Coordinates of C-alpha atoms in Angstrom, one line a residue:
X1 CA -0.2 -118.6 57.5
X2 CA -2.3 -116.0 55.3
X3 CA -2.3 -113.7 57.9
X4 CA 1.2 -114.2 58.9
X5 CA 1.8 -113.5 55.3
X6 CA -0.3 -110.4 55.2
X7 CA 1.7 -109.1 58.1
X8 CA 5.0 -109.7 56.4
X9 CA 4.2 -108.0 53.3
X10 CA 2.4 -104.8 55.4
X11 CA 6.1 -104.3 57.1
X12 CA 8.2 -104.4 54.0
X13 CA 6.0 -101.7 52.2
X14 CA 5.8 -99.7 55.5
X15 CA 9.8 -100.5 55.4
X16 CA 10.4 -99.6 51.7
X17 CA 8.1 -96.5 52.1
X18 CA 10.3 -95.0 55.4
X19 CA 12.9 -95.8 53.1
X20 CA 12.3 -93.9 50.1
X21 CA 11.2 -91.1 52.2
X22 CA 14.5 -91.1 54.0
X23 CA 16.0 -91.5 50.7
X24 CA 14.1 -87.9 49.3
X25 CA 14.8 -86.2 52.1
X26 CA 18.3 -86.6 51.9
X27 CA 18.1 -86.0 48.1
X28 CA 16.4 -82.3 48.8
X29 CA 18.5 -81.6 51.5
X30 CA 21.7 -82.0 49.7
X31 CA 20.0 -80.4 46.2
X32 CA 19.6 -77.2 49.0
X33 CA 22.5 -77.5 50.4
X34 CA 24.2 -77.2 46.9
X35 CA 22.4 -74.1 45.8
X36 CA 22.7 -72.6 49.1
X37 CA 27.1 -73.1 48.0
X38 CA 26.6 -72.0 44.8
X39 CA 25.0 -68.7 45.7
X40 CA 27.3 -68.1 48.6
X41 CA 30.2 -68.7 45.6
X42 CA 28.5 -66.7 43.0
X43 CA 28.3 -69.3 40.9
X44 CA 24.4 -67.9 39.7
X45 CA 22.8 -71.2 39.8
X46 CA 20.0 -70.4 42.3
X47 CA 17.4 -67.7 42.0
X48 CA 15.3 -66.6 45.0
X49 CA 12.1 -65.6 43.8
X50 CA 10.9 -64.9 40.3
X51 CA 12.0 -67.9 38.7
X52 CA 10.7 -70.6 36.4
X53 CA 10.4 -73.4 39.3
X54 CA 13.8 -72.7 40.8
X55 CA 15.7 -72.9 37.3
X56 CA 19.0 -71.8 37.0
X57 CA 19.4 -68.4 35.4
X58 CA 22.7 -67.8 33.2
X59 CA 22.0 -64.1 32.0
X60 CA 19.7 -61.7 33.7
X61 CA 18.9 -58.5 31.4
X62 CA 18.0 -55.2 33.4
X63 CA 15.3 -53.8 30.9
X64 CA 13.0 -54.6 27.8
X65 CA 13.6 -51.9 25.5
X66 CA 15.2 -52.0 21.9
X67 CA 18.6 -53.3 23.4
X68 CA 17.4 -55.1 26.3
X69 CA 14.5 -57.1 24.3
X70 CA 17.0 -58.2 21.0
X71 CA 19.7 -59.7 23.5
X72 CA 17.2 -61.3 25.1
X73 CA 16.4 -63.0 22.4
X74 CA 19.7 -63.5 20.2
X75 CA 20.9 -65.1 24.1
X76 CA 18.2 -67.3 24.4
X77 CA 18.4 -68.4 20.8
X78 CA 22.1 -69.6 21.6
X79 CA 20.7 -71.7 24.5
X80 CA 21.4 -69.6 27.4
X81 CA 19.1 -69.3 30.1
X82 CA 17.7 -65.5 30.4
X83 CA 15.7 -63.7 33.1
X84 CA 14.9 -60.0 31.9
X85 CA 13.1 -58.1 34.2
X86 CA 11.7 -54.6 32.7
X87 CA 10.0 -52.2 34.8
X88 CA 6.9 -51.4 32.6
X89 CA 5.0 -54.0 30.1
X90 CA 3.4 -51.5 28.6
X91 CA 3.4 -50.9 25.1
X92 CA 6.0 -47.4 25.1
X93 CA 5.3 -44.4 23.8
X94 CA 8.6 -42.6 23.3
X95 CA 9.2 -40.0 20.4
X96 CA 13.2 -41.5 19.3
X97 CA 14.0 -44.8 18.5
X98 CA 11.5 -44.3 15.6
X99 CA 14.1 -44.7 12.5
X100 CA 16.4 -47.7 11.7
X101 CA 19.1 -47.1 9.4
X102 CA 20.0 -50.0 6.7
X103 CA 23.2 -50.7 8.4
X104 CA 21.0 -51.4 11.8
X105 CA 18.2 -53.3 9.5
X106 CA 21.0 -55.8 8.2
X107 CA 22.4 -56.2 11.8
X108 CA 18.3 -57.2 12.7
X109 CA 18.5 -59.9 10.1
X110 CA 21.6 -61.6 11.6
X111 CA 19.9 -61.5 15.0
X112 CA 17.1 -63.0 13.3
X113 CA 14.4 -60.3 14.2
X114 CA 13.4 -58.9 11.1
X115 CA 10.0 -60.0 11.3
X116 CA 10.0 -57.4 14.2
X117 CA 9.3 -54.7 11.7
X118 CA 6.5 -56.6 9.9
X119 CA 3.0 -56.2 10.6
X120 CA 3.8 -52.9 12.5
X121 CA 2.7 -50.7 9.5
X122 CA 6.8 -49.8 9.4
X123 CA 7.3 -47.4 6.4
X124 CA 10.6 -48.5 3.6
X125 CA 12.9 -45.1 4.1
X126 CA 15.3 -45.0 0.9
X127 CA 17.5 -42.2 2.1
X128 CA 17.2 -38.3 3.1
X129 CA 16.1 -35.2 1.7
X130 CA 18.3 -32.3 2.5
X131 CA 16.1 -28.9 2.8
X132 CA 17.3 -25.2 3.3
X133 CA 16.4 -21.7 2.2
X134 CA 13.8 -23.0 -0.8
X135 CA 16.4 -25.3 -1.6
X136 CA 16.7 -29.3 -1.7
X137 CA 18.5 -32.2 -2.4
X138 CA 17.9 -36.1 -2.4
X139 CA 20.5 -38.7 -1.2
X140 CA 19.6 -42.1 -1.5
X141 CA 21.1 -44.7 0.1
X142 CA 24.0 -46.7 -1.5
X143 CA 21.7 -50.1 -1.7
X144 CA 22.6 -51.8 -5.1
X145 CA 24.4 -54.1 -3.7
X146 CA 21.8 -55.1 -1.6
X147 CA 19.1 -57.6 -1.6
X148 CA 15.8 -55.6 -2.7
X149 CA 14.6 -55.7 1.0
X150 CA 17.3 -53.7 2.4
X151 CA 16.6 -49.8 3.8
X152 CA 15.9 -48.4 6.3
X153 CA 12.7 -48.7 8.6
X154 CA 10.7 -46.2 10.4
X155 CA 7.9 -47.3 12.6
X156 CA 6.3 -46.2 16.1
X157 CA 9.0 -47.0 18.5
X158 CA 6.2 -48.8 21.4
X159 CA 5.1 -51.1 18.4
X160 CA 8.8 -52.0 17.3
X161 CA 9.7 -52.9 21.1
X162 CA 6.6 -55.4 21.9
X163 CA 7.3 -57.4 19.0
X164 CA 10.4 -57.7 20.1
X165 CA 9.2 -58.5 23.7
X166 CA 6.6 -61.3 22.5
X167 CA 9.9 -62.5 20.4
X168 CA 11.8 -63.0 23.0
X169 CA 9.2 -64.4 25.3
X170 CA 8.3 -67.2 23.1
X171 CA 11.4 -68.8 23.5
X172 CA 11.5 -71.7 26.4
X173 CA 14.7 -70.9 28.3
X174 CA 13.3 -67.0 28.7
X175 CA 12.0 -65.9 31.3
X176 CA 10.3 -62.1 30.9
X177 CA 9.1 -60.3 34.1
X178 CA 7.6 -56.7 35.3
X179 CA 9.7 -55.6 38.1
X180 CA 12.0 -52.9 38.8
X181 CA 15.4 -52.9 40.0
X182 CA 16.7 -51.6 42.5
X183 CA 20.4 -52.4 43.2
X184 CA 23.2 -54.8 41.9
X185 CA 24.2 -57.6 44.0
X186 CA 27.5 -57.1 44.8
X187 CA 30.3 -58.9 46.7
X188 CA 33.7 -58.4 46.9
X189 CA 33.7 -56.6 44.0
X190 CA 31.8 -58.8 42.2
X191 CA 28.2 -58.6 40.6
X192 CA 26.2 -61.8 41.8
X193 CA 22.7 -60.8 40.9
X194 CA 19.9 -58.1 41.2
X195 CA 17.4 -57.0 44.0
X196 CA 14.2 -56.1 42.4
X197 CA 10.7 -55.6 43.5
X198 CA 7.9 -57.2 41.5
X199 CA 4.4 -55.2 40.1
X200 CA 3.0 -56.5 43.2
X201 CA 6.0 -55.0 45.3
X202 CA 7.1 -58.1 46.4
X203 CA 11.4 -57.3 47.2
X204 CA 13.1 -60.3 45.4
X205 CA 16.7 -61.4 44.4
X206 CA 17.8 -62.7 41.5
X207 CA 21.2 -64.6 41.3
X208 CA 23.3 -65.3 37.8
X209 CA 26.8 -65.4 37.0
X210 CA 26.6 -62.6 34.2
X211 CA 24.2 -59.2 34.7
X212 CA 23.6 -57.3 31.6
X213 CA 22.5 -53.8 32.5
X214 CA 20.1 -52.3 29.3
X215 CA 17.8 -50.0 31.3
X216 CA 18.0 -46.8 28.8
X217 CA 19.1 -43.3 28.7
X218 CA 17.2 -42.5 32.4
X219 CA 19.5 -45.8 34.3
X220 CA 20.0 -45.7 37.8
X221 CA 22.4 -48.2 37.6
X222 CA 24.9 -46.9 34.8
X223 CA 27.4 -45.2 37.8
X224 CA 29.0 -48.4 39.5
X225 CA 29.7 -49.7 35.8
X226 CA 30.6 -46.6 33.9
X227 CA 32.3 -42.9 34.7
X228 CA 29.1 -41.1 33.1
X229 CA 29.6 -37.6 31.4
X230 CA 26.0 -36.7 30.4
X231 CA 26.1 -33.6 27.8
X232 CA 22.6 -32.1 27.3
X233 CA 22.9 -30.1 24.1
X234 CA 19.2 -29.7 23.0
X235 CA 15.8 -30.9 22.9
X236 CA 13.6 -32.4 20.8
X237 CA 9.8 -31.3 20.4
X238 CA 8.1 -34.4 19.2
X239 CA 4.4 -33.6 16.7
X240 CA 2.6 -36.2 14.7
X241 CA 1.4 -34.8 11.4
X242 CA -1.9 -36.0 9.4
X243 CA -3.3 -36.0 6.2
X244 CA -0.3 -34.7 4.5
X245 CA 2.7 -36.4 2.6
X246 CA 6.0 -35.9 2.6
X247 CA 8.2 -33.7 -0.4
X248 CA 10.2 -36.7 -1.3
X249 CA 8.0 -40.1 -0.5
X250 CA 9.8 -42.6 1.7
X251 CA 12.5 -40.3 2.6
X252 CA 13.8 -38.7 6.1
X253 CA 13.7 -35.1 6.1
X254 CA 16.5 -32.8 7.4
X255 CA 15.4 -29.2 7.1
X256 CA 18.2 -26.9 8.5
X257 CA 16.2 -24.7 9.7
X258 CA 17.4 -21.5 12.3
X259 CA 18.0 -21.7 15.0
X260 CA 18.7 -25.9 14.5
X261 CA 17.7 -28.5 12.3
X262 CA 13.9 -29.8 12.0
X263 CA 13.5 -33.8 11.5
X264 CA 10.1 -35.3 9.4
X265 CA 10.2 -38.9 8.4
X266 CA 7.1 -41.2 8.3
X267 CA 5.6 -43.6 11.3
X268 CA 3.2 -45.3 9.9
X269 CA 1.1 -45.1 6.6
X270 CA -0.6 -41.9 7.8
X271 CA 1.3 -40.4 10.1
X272 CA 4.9 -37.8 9.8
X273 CA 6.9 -37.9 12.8
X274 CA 8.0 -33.7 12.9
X275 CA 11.0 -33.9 15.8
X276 CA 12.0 -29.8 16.6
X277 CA 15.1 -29.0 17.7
X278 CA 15.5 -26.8 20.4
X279 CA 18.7 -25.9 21.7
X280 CA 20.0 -25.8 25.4
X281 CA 18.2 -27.6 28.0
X282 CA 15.2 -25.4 28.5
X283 CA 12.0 -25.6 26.4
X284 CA 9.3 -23.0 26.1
X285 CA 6.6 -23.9 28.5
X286 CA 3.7 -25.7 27.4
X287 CA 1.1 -24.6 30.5
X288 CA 1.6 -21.2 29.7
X289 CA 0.7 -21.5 26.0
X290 CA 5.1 -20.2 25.2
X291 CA 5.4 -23.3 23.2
X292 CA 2.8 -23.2 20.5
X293 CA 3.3 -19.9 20.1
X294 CA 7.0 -20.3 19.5
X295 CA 6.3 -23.3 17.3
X296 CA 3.4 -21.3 15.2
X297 CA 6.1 -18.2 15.2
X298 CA 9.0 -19.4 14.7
X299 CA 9.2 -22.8 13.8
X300 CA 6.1 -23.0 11.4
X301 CA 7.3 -20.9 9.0
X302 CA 10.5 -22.7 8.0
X303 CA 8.3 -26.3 7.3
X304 CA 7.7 -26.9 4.1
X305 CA 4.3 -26.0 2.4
X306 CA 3.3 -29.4 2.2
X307 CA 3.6 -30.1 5.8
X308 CA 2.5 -26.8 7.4
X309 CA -1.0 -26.4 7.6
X310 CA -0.7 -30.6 8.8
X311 CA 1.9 -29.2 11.5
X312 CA -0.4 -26.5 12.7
X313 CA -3.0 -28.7 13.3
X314 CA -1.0 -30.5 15.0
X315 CA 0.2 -27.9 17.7
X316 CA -4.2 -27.1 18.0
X317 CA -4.4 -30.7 18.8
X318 CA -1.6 -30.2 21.6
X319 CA 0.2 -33.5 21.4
X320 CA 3.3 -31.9 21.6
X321 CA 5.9 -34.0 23.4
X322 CA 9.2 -32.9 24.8
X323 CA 12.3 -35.0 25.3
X324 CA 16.2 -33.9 26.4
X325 CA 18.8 -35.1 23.6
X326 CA 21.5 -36.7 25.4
X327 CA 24.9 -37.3 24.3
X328 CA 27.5 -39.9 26.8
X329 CA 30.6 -41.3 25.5
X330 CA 31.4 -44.7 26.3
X331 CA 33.4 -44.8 29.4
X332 CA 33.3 -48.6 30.9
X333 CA 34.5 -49.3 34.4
X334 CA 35.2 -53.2 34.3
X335 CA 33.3 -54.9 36.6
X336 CA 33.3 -58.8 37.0
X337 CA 30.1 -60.3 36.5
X338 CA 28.4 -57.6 35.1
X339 CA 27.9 -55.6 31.5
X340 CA 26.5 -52.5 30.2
X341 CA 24.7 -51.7 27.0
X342 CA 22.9 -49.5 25.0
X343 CA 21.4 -46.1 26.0
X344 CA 22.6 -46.8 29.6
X345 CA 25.9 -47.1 28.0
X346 CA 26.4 -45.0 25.0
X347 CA 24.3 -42.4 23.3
X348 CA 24.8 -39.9 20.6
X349 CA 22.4 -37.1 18.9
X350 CA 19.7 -38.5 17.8
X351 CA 19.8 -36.2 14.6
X352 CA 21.2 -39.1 12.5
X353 CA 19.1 -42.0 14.2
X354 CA 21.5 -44.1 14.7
X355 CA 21.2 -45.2 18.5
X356 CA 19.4 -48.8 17.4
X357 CA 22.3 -49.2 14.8
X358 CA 24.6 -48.9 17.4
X359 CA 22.9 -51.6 19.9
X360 CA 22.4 -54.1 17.5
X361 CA 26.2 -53.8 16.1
X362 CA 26.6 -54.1 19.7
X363 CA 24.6 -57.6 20.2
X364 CA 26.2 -58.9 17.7
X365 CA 29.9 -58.6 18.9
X366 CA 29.0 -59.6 22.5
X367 CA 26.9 -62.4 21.2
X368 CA 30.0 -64.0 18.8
X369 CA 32.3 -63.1 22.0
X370 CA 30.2 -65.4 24.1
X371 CA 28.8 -68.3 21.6
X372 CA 32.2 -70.3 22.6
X373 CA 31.9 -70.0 26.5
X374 CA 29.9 -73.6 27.9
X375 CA 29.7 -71.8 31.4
X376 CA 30.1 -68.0 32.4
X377 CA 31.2 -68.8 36.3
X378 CA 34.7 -67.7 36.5
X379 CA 33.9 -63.7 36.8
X380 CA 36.8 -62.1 36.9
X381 CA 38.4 -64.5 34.2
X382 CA 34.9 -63.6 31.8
X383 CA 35.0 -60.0 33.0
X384 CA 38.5 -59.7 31.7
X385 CA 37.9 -61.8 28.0
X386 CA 35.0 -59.0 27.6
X387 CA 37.0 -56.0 27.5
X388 CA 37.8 -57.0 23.9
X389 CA 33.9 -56.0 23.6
X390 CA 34.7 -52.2 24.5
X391 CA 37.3 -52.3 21.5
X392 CA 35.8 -54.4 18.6
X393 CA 32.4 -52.2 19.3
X394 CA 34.6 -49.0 18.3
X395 CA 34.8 -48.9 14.6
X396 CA 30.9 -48.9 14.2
X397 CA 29.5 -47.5 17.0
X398 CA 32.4 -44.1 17.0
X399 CA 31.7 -43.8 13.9
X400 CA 28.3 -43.4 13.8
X401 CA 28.3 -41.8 17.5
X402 CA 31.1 -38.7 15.7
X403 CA 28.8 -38.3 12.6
X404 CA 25.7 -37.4 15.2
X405 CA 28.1 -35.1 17.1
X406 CA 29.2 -33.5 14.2
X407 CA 26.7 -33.1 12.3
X408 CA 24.8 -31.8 14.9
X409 CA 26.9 -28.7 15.3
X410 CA 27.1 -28.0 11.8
X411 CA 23.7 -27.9 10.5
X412 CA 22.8 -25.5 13.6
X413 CA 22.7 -21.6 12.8
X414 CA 25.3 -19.3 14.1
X415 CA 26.2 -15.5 14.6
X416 CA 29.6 -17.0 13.5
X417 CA 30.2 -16.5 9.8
X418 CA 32.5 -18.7 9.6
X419 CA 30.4 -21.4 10.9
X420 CA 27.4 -20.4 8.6
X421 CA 30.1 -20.8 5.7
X422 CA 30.3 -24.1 7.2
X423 CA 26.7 -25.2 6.9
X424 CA 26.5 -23.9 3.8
X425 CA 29.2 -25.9 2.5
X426 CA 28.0 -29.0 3.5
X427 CA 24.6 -28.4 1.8
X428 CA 26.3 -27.6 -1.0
X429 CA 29.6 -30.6 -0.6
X430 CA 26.2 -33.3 -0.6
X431 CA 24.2 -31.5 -3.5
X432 CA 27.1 -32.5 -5.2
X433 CA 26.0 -36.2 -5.9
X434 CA 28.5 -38.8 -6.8
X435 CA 31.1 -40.2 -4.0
X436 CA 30.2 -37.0 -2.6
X437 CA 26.9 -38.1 -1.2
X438 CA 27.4 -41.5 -1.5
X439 CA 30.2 -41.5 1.0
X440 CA 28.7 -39.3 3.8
X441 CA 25.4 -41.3 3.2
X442 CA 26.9 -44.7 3.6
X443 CA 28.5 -43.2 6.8
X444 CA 25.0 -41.9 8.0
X445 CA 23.4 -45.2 7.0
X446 CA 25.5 -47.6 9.2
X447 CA 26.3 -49.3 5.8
X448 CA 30.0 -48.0 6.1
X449 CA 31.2 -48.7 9.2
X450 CA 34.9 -46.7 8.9
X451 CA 36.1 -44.0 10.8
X452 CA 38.7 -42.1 8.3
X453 CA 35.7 -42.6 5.5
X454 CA 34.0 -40.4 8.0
X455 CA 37.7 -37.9 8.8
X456 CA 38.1 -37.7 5.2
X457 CA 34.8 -36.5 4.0
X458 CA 34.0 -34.5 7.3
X459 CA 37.5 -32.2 6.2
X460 CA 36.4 -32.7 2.5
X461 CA 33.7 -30.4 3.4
X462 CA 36.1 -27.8 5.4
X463 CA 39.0 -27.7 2.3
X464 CA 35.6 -27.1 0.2
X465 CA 34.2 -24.1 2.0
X466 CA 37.9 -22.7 2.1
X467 CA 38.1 -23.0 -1.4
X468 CA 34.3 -21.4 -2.3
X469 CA 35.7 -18.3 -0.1
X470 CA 39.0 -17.8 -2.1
X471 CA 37.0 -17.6 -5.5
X472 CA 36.6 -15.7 -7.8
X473 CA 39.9 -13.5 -5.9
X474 CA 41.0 -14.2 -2.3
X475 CA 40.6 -11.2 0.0
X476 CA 42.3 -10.8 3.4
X477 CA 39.0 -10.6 4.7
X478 CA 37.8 -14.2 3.1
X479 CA 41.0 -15.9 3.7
X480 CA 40.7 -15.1 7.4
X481 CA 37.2 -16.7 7.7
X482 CA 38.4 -19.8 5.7
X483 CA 41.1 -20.3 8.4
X484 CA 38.3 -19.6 11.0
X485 CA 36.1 -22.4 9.1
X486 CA 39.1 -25.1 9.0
X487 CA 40.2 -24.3 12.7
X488 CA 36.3 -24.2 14.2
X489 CA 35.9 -27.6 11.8
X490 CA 38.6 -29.0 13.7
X491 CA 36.6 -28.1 16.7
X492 CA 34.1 -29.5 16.2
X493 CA 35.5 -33.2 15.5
X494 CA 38.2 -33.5 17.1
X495 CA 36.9 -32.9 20.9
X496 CA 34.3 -36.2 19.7
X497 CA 37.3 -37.9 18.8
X498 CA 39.3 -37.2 21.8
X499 CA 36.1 -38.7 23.9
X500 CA 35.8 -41.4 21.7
X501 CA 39.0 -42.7 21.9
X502 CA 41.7 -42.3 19.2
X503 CA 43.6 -45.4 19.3
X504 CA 40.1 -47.5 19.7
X505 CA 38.8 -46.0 16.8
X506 CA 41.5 -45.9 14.1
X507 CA 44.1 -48.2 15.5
X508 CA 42.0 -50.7 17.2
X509 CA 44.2 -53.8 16.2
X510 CA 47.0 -52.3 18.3
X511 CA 44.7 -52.6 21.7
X512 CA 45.4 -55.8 23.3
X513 CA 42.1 -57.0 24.5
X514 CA 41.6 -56.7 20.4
X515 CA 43.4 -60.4 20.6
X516 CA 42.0 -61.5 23.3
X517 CA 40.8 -65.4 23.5
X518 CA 38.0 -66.7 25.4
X519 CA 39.3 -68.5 29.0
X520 CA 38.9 -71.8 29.4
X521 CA 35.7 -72.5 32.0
X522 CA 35.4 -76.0 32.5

């Protein structure tokens, strides 16, 4: 009977186990099935290759820099599922992205990275110092309404970026890899995903319902999502000064200098970033021994005393670094399933350092348009809610992105008199104090976000130089340079205007993706 027993018992395990074995295979099958649907119907639930055991990916984020790393980060926070895949872990050693304005500094303490610029030996900046011909003038930054914390922040850009990266990496739900990509996924129109080839040069996919594409000013990917008009206008020609301290302590430097302006701000507690503009797209060459002898000859003597003998050393030392100053209006070509932001979007001068401002602004609308959406899986539905991002970005982002422009061209030297008038009337409109620096500064800053704030004051400066020229007695010969000052000052903005989009940025409520409501995705 024992035996017979035995026996009995040794089938029904052997039957429960074929069971459950039949049971798990079937379970697998159909779980592979189901992914192998929801790939084939872009619904971005499947990933092959680089993924966290097979997890489903909601957002995948092309590059880790300043943009890429903070959306990673402010995405993940709201529970989303990221995969960011940057081409190089490294820490970066870039000579922009070194100076956060106060409006950018506030829009890092909604994301909740402010910590980011701790423990980085970041440097307070309380406004700018304004120098030309032996002359100077301080604007500070319009901060007493703000807690004592608030200013700007200058810092080595590398530094800035991994805390930014070991931010967003710390959260559970994302997922940071080396890898660079190579195409977007497409079908029918529609961006399913990424091909991208690992540090090991493994050739992956990555599938998701919504691409964001952040791979900087150099992307490869910007031309199937935007119609990109690339102006070069100068170059910058980076030095880091030593053992010296700046004029006015904790301060951004502007020296107008001839033939274009010279930026000095701090880096660190010892180091002055000195950024020399150059313009037109070729620089003296460095091999030949052109460029120091252009910097020593020309440029030298316009720094101020208290940086010189610190920036000669620093051309000895011959770390001189050279990087193109690009400027690319924001021209969008709406493509379901897929986004693109910062640099590889938008850039501006970097004269005013305002590019960070302008991505985290950015992060900050798309993040509110996308808190209320439970799935992202209806593309063409999602890619049509999120042209409301391309007008509720305006105000801030033209704003500051017009300034750069404009600025730009008027602080340069000229053969033109009338354009020299210019130059010297700003100097002279902001050494004014009062709402006369306040304004422009606040505008500069990020902290007022208004495009006819910026109109006003920018032809505030024109009417002034017209009126300096017809005192003490208008002549023919000054009134016809003021009208050449007025008309080249309409020149100069309204061109920026005209690529920035008038009825986005002055009339935006009159757009109607302004209203529009997030689609219901069940």
């Amino acid at each position: 009977m024992d035996a017979v027993a035995s026996s009995g018992q040794f089938v029904g395990v052997a039957a429960a186990t074929l069971l459950a074995a039949i049971f798990l295979a079937s379970v697998m099958r159909w779980r592979r099935r189901r992914c192998q649907r929801r790939e084939a119907a872009s619904e971005g639930g499947c990933r092959v290759g680089g993924g966290k055991g097979g997890d489903r990916t909601d957002i995948i984020i092309v590059g880790a820099g300043v943009a890429g790393s903070a959306l990673a980060y402010t995405l993940g926070k709201d529970g989303r599922r990221v995969h960011i895949i940057e081409r190089d872990m490294t820490e970066p050693d870039r000579i922009v992205g070194e100076l956060l304005q106060p409006g950018g500094y506030l829009k890092l303490i909604e994301l909740g990275l402010e910590d980011c610029v701790e423990d980085i030996d970041a440097q307070r900046v309380l406004g700018y110092a304004l120098l030309k011909d032996g002359r100077n003038t301080k604007l500070s930054y319009p901060l007493e309404k703000f807690h004592s914390d608030v200013a700007g922040r200058s810092f080595h850009n590398g530094r800035f970026i991994q805390r930014m990266r070991q931010k967003a990496a710390s959260l559970p739900n994302v997922q940071l890899e080396q890898g660079t990509v190579t195409s977007l996924l497409e079908e029918g129109g529609t961006v399913k995903g990424v091909q991208y080839k690992t540090k090991s040069g493994e050739e992956l996919k990555a599938y998701a319902p919504l691409t964001i594409v952040c791979d900087g000013c150099f992307s490869n990917l910007r031309r199937v999502l935007c119609s990109p008009k690339v102006d070069v206008p100068s170059c910058f020609v980076g030095l880091v000064l030593e053992n010296c301290q700046l004029p006015h302590p904790n301060h951004g430097h502007v020296i107008l200098a001839n033939p274009s302006p010279i930026l000095c701000y701090p880096i660190s507690s010892t180091e002055i970033r000195c950024l020399v503009d150059i313009p037109g797209q070729k620089v003296p060459s460095m091999a030949t021994g052109e460029m120091a002898q252009y910097l020593k000859s020309v440029v030298a003597p316009q720094i101020p005393p208290e940086l010189r003998n610190s920036f000669i050393a620093a051309i000895d030392k011959g770390s001189i670094r050279t990087m193109p100053n690009r400027s690319m209006p924001a021209a969008p070509l709406p493509t379901p399933g897929a986004l693109l932001m910062g640099d590889a979007f938008n850039m501006r001068h970097p004269l005013t350092g305002g590019g960070m401002t302008v991505a985290f602004s950015d992060i900050v609308v798309l993040r509110n348009l996308l808190k209320p959406l439970r799935n992202l899986h209806d593309a063409s539905s999602l890619c049509k809610y999120l042209e409301s991002f391309y007008t509720l970005r305006k105000p801030v982002a033209s704003t500051i992105n017009t300034l750069a422009g404009a600025l730009y061209k008027v602080f340069c030297a000229s053969t033109d008199q009338a354009r020299n008038e210019m130059r010297e009337a700003c100097f002279d409109y902001l050494s004014l104090g009062g709402v006369f620096s306040n304004g422009p500064i606040a505008l500069l800053s990020g902290l007022n976000p208004r495009p006819l704030s910026l109109v006003a004051h920018f032809f505030a400066v024109a009417i002034y130089g017209f009126g300096r020229l017809m005192l003490p007695v208008p002549s023919p010969k000054r009134m016809w340079i003021g009208a050449r000052l007025v008309s080249g000052a309409c020149g100069i903005i309204f061109p920026i205007i005209k690529a920035e989009g008038v009825r986005q940025m002055f009339f935006p409520a009159t757009v109607p993706a302004y209203y529009r409501v997030p689609p219901p995705m069940e």
